Amino acid sequence: MSCQGWKGKIITFARYISTRNKIRCFTNKGYSLMGDTSHSRAQGIYQRIVRSGLLHDSDTAYIFYSRQMLVERLNVLKQAFDSLAILHTVAIKTNPHPAVLSCIVEQGLGLEAASFEEVLLAVSAGAPFNKIVYNSPVKTRKELEYCAHHLPGICINANSIDELERIPSAESLKVGLRINPLVQPSTDMLYNVSREDSKFGVPIFLEEDILKAVFSGRISTIHIHVGSRIETPEILLEALQKTVRLCDKINTELKRAEKPFMLTGINFGGGLSALRNIEASNDLMTQYGKGVREIMINADFRYSLTNEFGQWVHLHNGFAYSRVEYVRSLKEKNIAFLHLGADFFPREIYSPHNALNFEFYTPNGETRSGVQGKTDLAGPLCFNGDYLSKDLEAPALSEGDIVAIPSVGANTFGLWSRHCSRTIPTFFSEKMDNPSEIENISSRFNPFVNLAD
Ligand SMILES: Cc1ncc(COP(=O)(O)O)c(C=O)c1O
């Protein structure tokens, strides 16, 4: 046997020893065993859903979103920034489920809307108007008029100086200007919005233009958001530091000119990534909070803060489950056909930088263990790229088994794709007044197809 062959055997044996008594997790970026707490919860949640009696045969795939875990995340967020004057808002786009939005509002937080439709979702969720931040890069004049007349207190951030001129002059509106602080986040190009050619914000080097805009007297807040999935706080803090310096400079000029207004707020956006492990994610936010506090203490003027995290808040709280519809073998491997694919996981499948993790259960919820060989997990859509994973070392699967995918609460449902017109699955959550019980928070639905159950 070749040296490579022996090495492989030793690694497999070591994995077997180290995983015997632990939950096994399979990832589409290779095998891994994680101490991820949301992962270890997936099986218990599955068993509870089955016991609840709420599943129908038509629920070929379904989502559990833990509002209990959401509340835990929000408490960590509040504690991380506790001595600051701050409005926490959560980016609606990351998970726009109405029950999730209502839960965020009930916890006293606000909502960040990236479209007029999201403004309406925030209003329906009960958000006070002064806790709604409206950030879309494309707002119509009619939508802006609506806000001025019907949503007093809402904060509208202009994406550019050109857009500022479209916002009605109304006392009822709080107006911000998005600037681009031009930092270099080490994140995927898709999520880096701080490049010089970014469509978002006024580049910070256009200081004269920004100053002139603020001198018009309409702007009270400066807004930044430099990118997403940023795994260390340094770049985010650098962006905030540059912004504070600019605001201090502008306020000094306003004071010198004896203007009756000042910049009073800084919205420092979202962007901090959730890490694989919940505890590590919490520590990261706490560390970020400390950095923000230090910058604000050293500012020349006092500013109230706003933030708008998305992925950090939601990632770990979501669990997806799909039935294995059937398995076929092809050459040396098996292909298991599932009911979730690029429709629910567009980011992971169309630009596969993100590992999905899998667990496999029998229909009764027992772990399917062992490694039977290479398996492809195929999604249900009719295009060749629709795989959740290829060549995964997985246990033997058969029709009716369950594939669980933990940590999928962010940028999944909110990006639901209409490709092949498949049906949005049922969502479950804990009951807010009795978390030991599960409830259906939305049944499967299809906007254009009438579903007979
Ligand atoms: C303006 C703005 N704020 C906040 C967010 C949330 O970002 P994240 O999920 O990275 O925290 C986004 C995401 O794209 C955004 O565009």
Tab-separated table of C-alpha atoms in Angstrom, residues 4-338:
chain	number	residue	atom	x	y	z
A	4	GLN	CA	-0.724	8.066	0.784
A	5	GLY	CA	-3.041	5.101	1.368
A	6	TRP	CA	-1.738	4.520	4.916
A	7	LYS	CA	-2.002	8.212	5.723
A	8	GLY	CA	-5.610	8.169	4.572
A	9	LYS	CA	-6.381	5.152	6.784
A	10	ILE	CA	-4.759	6.730	9.832
A	11	ILE	CA	-6.680	9.987	9.337
A	12	THR	CA	-9.953	8.105	8.912
A	13	PHE	CA	-9.270	6.066	12.067
A	14	ALA	CA	-8.350	9.201	14.052
A	15	ARG	CA	-11.568	10.852	12.904
A	16	TYR	CA	-13.531	7.797	13.943
A	17	ILE	CA	-11.988	7.805	17.426
A	18	SER	CA	-12.517	11.531	17.892
A	19	THR	CA	-16.092	11.510	16.684
A	20	ARG	CA	-17.481	8.386	18.305
A	21	ASN	CA	-19.216	10.217	21.102
A	22	LYS	CA	-19.801	13.539	19.430
A	23	ILE	CA	-22.232	14.850	16.900
A	24	ARG	CA	-20.798	14.548	13.441
A	25	CYS	CA	-20.962	17.366	11.042
A	26	PHE	CA	-20.249	17.176	7.331
A	27	THR	CA	-19.398	20.251	5.344
A	28	ASN	CA	-19.247	20.975	1.634
A	29	LYS	CA	-15.715	22.299	2.195
A	30	GLY	CA	-14.532	18.912	3.436
A	31	TYR	CA	-15.175	17.013	6.613
A	32	SER	CA	-15.170	18.915	9.881
A	33	LEU	CA	-16.158	18.482	13.468
A	34	MET	CA	-17.273	21.717	14.991
A	35	GLY	CA	-17.982	22.951	18.458
A	36	ASP	CA	-20.766	25.010	16.961
A	37	THR	CA	-23.601	25.205	19.428
A	38	SER	CA	-26.297	25.890	16.834
A	39	HIS	CA	-25.180	22.762	15.040
A	40	SER	CA	-25.582	20.557	18.090
A	41	ARG	CA	-29.126	21.891	18.544
A	42	ALA	CA	-30.347	20.895	15.082
A	43	GLN	CA	-31.184	17.303	15.946
A	44	GLY	CA	-33.142	18.170	19.098
A	45	ILE	CA	-35.100	20.760	17.146
A	46	TYR	CA	-35.898	18.207	14.442
A	47	GLN	CA	-37.201	15.769	17.029
A	48	ARG	CA	-39.338	18.486	18.609
A	49	ILE	CA	-40.809	19.470	15.237
A	50	VAL	CA	-41.730	15.843	14.541
A	51	ARG	CA	-43.295	15.468	18.004
A	52	SER	CA	-45.257	18.705	17.606
A	53	GLY	CA	-47.482	17.066	15.000
A	54	LEU	CA	-47.311	20.250	12.912
A	55	LEU	CA	-45.585	18.658	9.927
A	56	HIS	CA	-47.622	17.807	6.846
A	57	ASP	CA	-46.607	15.376	4.144
A	58	SER	CA	-46.277	18.377	1.827
A	59	ASP	CA	-43.540	19.808	4.074
A	60	THR	CA	-40.729	18.304	2.046
A	61	ALA	CA	-38.454	21.040	3.406
A	62	TYR	CA	-38.939	23.423	6.320
A	63	ILE	CA	-37.103	26.009	8.352
A	64	PHE	CA	-36.861	26.481	12.087
A	65	TYR	CA	-35.932	29.987	13.163
A	66	SER	CA	-35.150	30.221	16.878
A	67	ARG	CA	-36.495	33.460	18.290
A	68	GLN	CA	-35.052	32.445	21.651
A	69	MET	CA	-31.591	32.439	20.115
A	70	LEU	CA	-32.398	35.754	18.422
A	71	VAL	CA	-33.192	37.327	21.801
A	72	GLU	CA	-29.876	35.969	23.155
A	73	ARG	CA	-27.998	37.536	20.201
A	74	LEU	CA	-29.740	40.886	20.699
A	75	ASN	CA	-28.862	40.893	24.402
A	76	VAL	CA	-25.204	40.310	23.566
A	77	LEU	CA	-25.387	43.171	21.081
A	78	LYS	CA	-26.921	45.525	23.647
A	79	GLN	CA	-24.308	44.590	26.260
A	80	ALA	CA	-21.433	45.072	23.834
A	81	PHE	CA	-22.333	48.768	23.436
A	82	ASP	CA	-23.977	49.318	26.795
A	83	SER	CA	-22.633	52.679	27.958
A	84	LEU	CA	-23.132	54.415	24.599
A	85	ALA	CA	-26.079	56.465	23.337
A	86	ILE	CA	-27.020	54.029	20.610
A	87	LEU	CA	-29.933	52.843	18.493
A	88	HIS	CA	-29.499	49.240	17.402
A	89	THR	CA	-31.349	48.451	14.217
A	90	VAL	CA	-31.259	45.119	12.395
A	91	ALA	CA	-30.966	44.894	8.609
A	92	ILE	CA	-34.323	43.594	7.348
A	93	LYS	CA	-32.860	42.164	4.152
A	94	THR	CA	-30.897	39.569	6.110
A	95	ASN	CA	-34.091	37.914	7.340
A	96	PRO	CA	-37.375	39.635	6.481
A	97	HIS	CA	-39.725	37.079	8.080
A	98	PRO	CA	-42.491	39.157	9.729
A	99	ALA	CA	-42.447	37.096	12.964
A	100	VAL	CA	-38.693	37.648	13.218
A	101	LEU	CA	-39.056	41.394	12.627
A	102	SER	CA	-41.797	41.651	15.272
A	103	CYS	CA	-39.552	39.858	17.747
A	104	ILE	CA	-36.726	42.340	17.090
A	105	VAL	CA	-39.105	45.269	17.610
A	106	GLU	CA	-40.481	43.725	20.816
A	107	GLN	CA	-36.919	43.633	22.139
A	108	GLY	CA	-36.769	47.416	21.689
A	109	LEU	CA	-34.565	47.502	18.602
A	110	GLY	CA	-35.196	49.295	15.339
A	111	LEU	CA	-35.079	48.085	11.731
A	112	GLU	CA	-32.965	49.061	8.752
A	113	ALA	CA	-34.832	49.069	5.450
A	114	ALA	CA	-33.087	48.649	2.111
A	115	SER	CA	-36.215	49.307	0.044
A	116	PHE	CA	-39.567	51.024	0.437
A	117	GLU	CA	-41.143	47.582	0.770
A	118	GLU	CA	-38.883	46.954	3.746
A	119	VAL	CA	-39.982	50.280	5.248
A	120	LEU	CA	-43.544	48.943	5.064
A	121	LEU	CA	-42.428	45.643	6.644
A	122	ALA	CA	-40.842	47.618	9.498
A	123	VAL	CA	-44.063	49.558	10.014
A	124	SER	CA	-46.129	46.336	10.009
A	125	ALA	CA	-43.742	44.831	12.559
A	126	GLY	CA	-44.654	47.726	14.854
A	127	ALA	CA	-41.348	49.620	14.697
A	128	PRO	CA	-41.713	53.199	15.971
A	129	PHE	CA	-40.988	55.485	13.012
A	130	ASN	CA	-37.989	57.016	14.779
A	131	LYS	CA	-36.427	53.542	14.947
A	132	ILE	CA	-36.643	52.952	11.194
A	133	VAL	CA	-33.648	53.727	8.994
A	134	TYR	CA	-34.346	53.894	5.259
A	135	ASN	CA	-31.233	53.242	3.187
A	136	SER	CA	-32.196	52.099	-0.298
A	137	PRO	CA	-29.861	53.404	-3.010
A	138	VAL	CA	-32.920	53.903	-5.285
A	139	LYS	CA	-35.802	55.728	-3.625
A	140	THR	CA	-38.549	57.237	-5.756
A	141	ARG	CA	-39.798	60.765	-5.167
A	142	LYS	CA	-43.206	59.291	-4.324
A	143	GLU	CA	-41.726	56.976	-1.675
A	144	LEU	CA	-39.812	59.883	-0.158
A	145	GLU	CA	-43.007	61.993	-0.082
A	146	TYR	CA	-44.831	59.129	1.619
A	147	CYS	CA	-42.187	59.022	4.359
A	148	ALA	CA	-42.360	62.790	4.837
A	149	HIS	CA	-46.155	62.725	5.206
A	150	HIS	CA	-46.829	59.450	6.997
A	151	LEU	CA	-43.716	58.368	8.893
A	152	PRO	CA	-42.575	61.301	11.054
A	153	GLY	CA	-39.228	60.638	12.720
A	154	ILE	CA	-37.971	58.129	10.144
A	155	CYS	CA	-34.294	58.504	9.269
A	156	ILE	CA	-33.577	58.635	5.551
A	157	ASN	CA	-29.983	58.275	4.483
A	158	ALA	CA	-29.196	59.828	1.110
A	159	ASN	CA	-26.848	57.651	-0.900
A	160	SER	CA	-25.287	60.647	-2.629
A	161	ILE	CA	-25.435	64.426	-2.727
A	162	ASP	CA	-27.542	64.161	-5.907
A	163	GLU	CA	-30.086	62.073	-3.997
A	164	LEU	CA	-30.106	64.512	-1.090
A	165	GLU	CA	-31.756	67.041	-3.337
A	166	ARG	CA	-34.670	64.633	-3.982
A	167	ILE	CA	-35.575	64.299	-0.292
A	168	PRO	CA	-38.475	66.622	0.597
A	169	SER	CA	-37.608	69.449	2.992
A	170	ALA	CA	-39.784	68.376	5.860
A	171	GLU	CA	-39.226	68.831	9.582
A	172	SER	CA	-40.644	65.340	10.043
A	173	LEU	CA	-37.637	63.651	8.467
A	174	LYS	CA	-34.246	62.961	9.955
A	175	VAL	CA	-31.760	63.109	7.104
A	176	GLY	CA	-28.388	61.429	6.869
A	177	LEU	CA	-25.746	61.322	4.160
A	178	ARG	CA	-23.920	58.114	3.345
A	179	ILE	CA	-20.223	58.558	2.822
A	180	ASN	CA	-17.672	56.010	1.665
A	181	PRO	CA	-14.735	56.043	4.086
A	182	LEU	CA	-12.561	54.107	1.613
A	183	VAL	CA	-11.076	51.363	3.723
A	184	GLN	CA	-9.970	47.933	2.551
A	185	PRO	CA	-12.071	45.215	4.173
A	186	SER	CA	-10.672	41.756	3.549
A	187	THR	CA	-13.930	40.322	2.323
A	188	ASP	CA	-15.235	38.940	-0.927
A	189	MET	CA	-15.529	41.559	-3.715
A	190	LEU	CA	-19.292	41.016	-3.758
A	191	TYR	CA	-19.604	42.339	-0.221
A	192	ASN	CA	-16.989	45.094	-0.277
A	193	VAL	CA	-18.814	48.387	-0.777
A	194	SER	CA	-15.918	50.605	0.234
A	195	ARG	CA	-14.004	50.618	-3.023
A	196	GLU	CA	-13.455	53.838	-4.938
A	197	ASP	CA	-15.881	52.763	-7.655
A	198	SER	CA	-18.617	51.771	-5.184
A	199	LYS	CA	-22.147	52.888	-6.043
A	200	PHE	CA	-22.673	53.609	-2.342
A	201	GLY	CA	-21.938	56.858	-0.577
A	202	VAL	CA	-19.899	59.977	-1.247
A	203	PRO	CA	-16.161	59.160	-1.263
A	204	ILE	CA	-14.554	60.666	1.800
A	205	PHE	CA	-11.963	62.519	-0.273
A	206	LEU	CA	-14.779	64.748	-1.580
A	207	GLU	CA	-14.591	66.550	1.740
A	208	GLU	CA	-15.470	69.962	0.322
A	209	ASP	CA	-18.667	68.612	-1.253
A	210	ILE	CA	-19.649	66.855	1.973
A	211	LEU	CA	-18.979	70.026	3.963
A	212	LYS	CA	-21.073	72.087	1.539
A	213	ALA	CA	-23.928	69.574	1.799
A	214	VAL	CA	-23.866	69.683	5.597
A	215	PHE	CA	-23.779	73.494	5.519
A	216	SER	CA	-27.169	73.367	3.772
A	217	GLY	CA	-28.543	72.527	7.212
A	218	ARG	CA	-30.475	69.411	6.255
A	219	ILE	CA	-28.121	66.675	7.385
A	220	SER	CA	-27.824	65.618	10.997
A	221	THR	CA	-26.232	62.181	10.538
A	222	ILE	CA	-23.353	60.660	8.633
A	223	HIS	CA	-23.857	57.047	7.556
A	224	ILE	CA	-21.282	54.431	6.605
A	225	HIS	CA	-21.395	50.728	5.797
A	226	VAL	CA	-18.201	49.347	4.321
A	227	GLY	CA	-19.024	45.730	3.591
A	228	SER	CA	-20.216	42.426	4.957
A	229	ARG	CA	-18.701	39.259	6.377
A	230	ILE	CA	-15.819	41.114	7.963
A	231	GLU	CA	-14.234	38.798	10.490
A	232	THR	CA	-12.145	41.200	12.578
A	233	PRO	CA	-13.142	44.638	13.873
A	234	GLU	CA	-10.009	46.571	12.851
A	235	ILE	CA	-11.176	47.749	9.417
A	236	LEU	CA	-14.619	48.630	10.729
A	237	LEU	CA	-12.996	50.661	13.501
A	238	GLU	CA	-10.716	52.367	11.016
A	239	ALA	CA	-13.783	53.373	8.989
A	240	LEU	CA	-15.493	54.724	12.097
A	241	GLN	CA	-12.362	56.600	13.156
A	242	LYS	CA	-12.111	58.294	9.744
A	243	THR	CA	-15.786	59.208	9.928
A	244	VAL	CA	-15.516	60.668	13.425
A	245	ARG	CA	-12.517	62.752	12.341
A	246	LEU	CA	-14.499	64.116	9.404
A	247	CYS	CA	-17.569	64.850	11.553
A	248	ASP	CA	-15.414	66.619	14.161
A	249	LYS	CA	-13.837	68.721	11.438
A	250	ILE	CA	-17.227	69.636	9.952
A	251	ASN	CA	-18.685	70.458	13.371
A	252	THR	CA	-15.700	72.694	14.136
A	253	GLU	CA	-16.386	74.575	10.886
A	254	LEU	CA	-20.103	74.835	11.675
A	255	LYS	CA	-19.304	76.200	15.112
A	256	ARG	CA	-16.848	78.704	13.711
A	257	ALA	CA	-19.499	79.855	11.219
A	258	GLU	CA	-21.996	80.121	14.128
A	259	LYS	CA	-24.480	77.857	12.415
A	260	PRO	CA	-27.485	76.859	14.533
A	261	PHE	CA	-27.102	73.169	13.639
A	262	MET	CA	-24.494	70.413	13.950
A	263	LEU	CA	-23.866	66.843	12.994
A	264	THR	CA	-25.308	64.910	15.905
A	265	GLY	CA	-25.373	61.289	14.756
A	266	ILE	CA	-23.157	58.642	13.211
A	267	ASN	CA	-24.597	55.443	11.765
A	268	PHE	CA	-21.735	52.974	11.476
A	269	GLY	CA	-23.639	50.280	9.568
A	270	GLY	CA	-23.234	46.523	9.979
A	271	GLY	CA	-20.659	44.182	8.507
A	272	LEU	CA	-19.252	42.244	11.436
A	273	SER	CA	-19.415	38.583	10.589
A	274	ALA	CA	-20.853	35.800	12.671
A	275	LEU	CA	-18.133	33.219	13.183
A	276	ARG	CA	-18.785	29.480	13.123
A	277	ASN	CA	-18.969	29.297	16.854
A	278	ILE	CA	-21.540	31.368	18.758
A	279	GLU	CA	-19.256	32.129	21.700
A	280	ALA	CA	-16.505	33.354	19.357
A	281	SER	CA	-19.090	35.539	17.567
A	282	ASN	CA	-20.176	37.021	20.880
A	283	ASP	CA	-16.575	37.777	21.858
A	284	LEU	CA	-16.005	39.435	18.506
A	285	MET	CA	-18.946	41.801	19.020
A	286	THR	CA	-17.814	42.591	22.562
A	287	GLN	CA	-14.348	43.412	21.255
A	288	TYR	CA	-15.859	45.623	18.539
A	289	GLY	CA	-18.005	47.426	21.141
A	290	LYS	CA	-14.885	48.207	23.181
A	291	GLY	CA	-13.165	49.670	20.123
A	292	VAL	CA	-16.192	51.805	19.261
A	293	ARG	CA	-16.400	53.098	22.837
A	294	GLU	CA	-12.754	54.131	22.782
A	295	ILE	CA	-13.167	56.059	19.535
A	296	MET	CA	-16.288	57.848	20.739
A	297	ILE	CA	-14.751	58.853	24.085
A	298	ASN	CA	-11.941	60.555	22.188
A	299	ALA	CA	-14.206	62.416	19.752
A	300	ASP	CA	-14.280	66.230	20.022
A	301	PHE	CA	-18.091	66.312	19.873
A	302	ARG	CA	-20.796	64.010	21.259
A	303	TYR	CA	-22.644	61.848	18.739
A	304	SER	CA	-25.537	59.474	19.120
A	305	LEU	CA	-24.844	56.213	17.296
A	306	THR	CA	-26.867	53.841	15.157
A	307	ASN	CA	-25.837	50.449	13.831
A	308	GLU	CA	-27.496	47.970	11.489
A	309	PHE	CA	-26.068	44.474	11.803
A	310	GLY	CA	-27.580	41.618	9.821
A	311	GLN	CA	-25.588	38.437	9.391
A	312	TRP	CA	-24.068	38.532	12.894
A	313	VAL	CA	-27.563	38.700	14.409
A	314	HIS	CA	-29.275	36.008	12.373
A	315	LEU	CA	-26.826	33.394	11.122
A	316	HIS	CA	-26.888	30.892	13.960
A	317	ASN	CA	-30.624	31.132	14.643
A	318	GLY	CA	-31.814	29.344	11.491
A	319	PHE	CA	-31.997	25.596	10.791
A	320	ALA	CA	-33.100	24.118	7.465
A	321	TYR	CA	-34.374	20.571	7.000
A	322	SER	CA	-35.016	18.690	3.787
A	323	ARG	CA	-36.383	15.271	3.138
A	324	VAL	CA	-34.260	13.059	0.883
A	325	GLU	CA	-36.681	12.469	-1.975
A	326	TYR	CA	-34.648	9.654	-3.477
A	327	VAL	CA	-31.098	8.513	-4.044
A	328	ARG	CA	-29.602	7.332	-7.299
A	329	SER	CA	-26.185	5.886	-7.880
A	330	LEU	CA	-23.969	7.004	-10.671
A	331	LYS	CA	-20.523	5.596	-11.257
A	332	GLU	CA	-18.865	5.304	-7.856
A	333	LYS	CA	-21.116	7.643	-5.944
A	334	ASN	CA	-24.644	8.409	-4.851
A	335	ILE	CA	-26.715	11.462	-5.610
A	336	ALA	CA	-29.283	12.361	-2.960
A	337	PHE	CA	-32.054	14.653	-4.215
A	338	LEU	CA	-33.224	17.316	-1.768
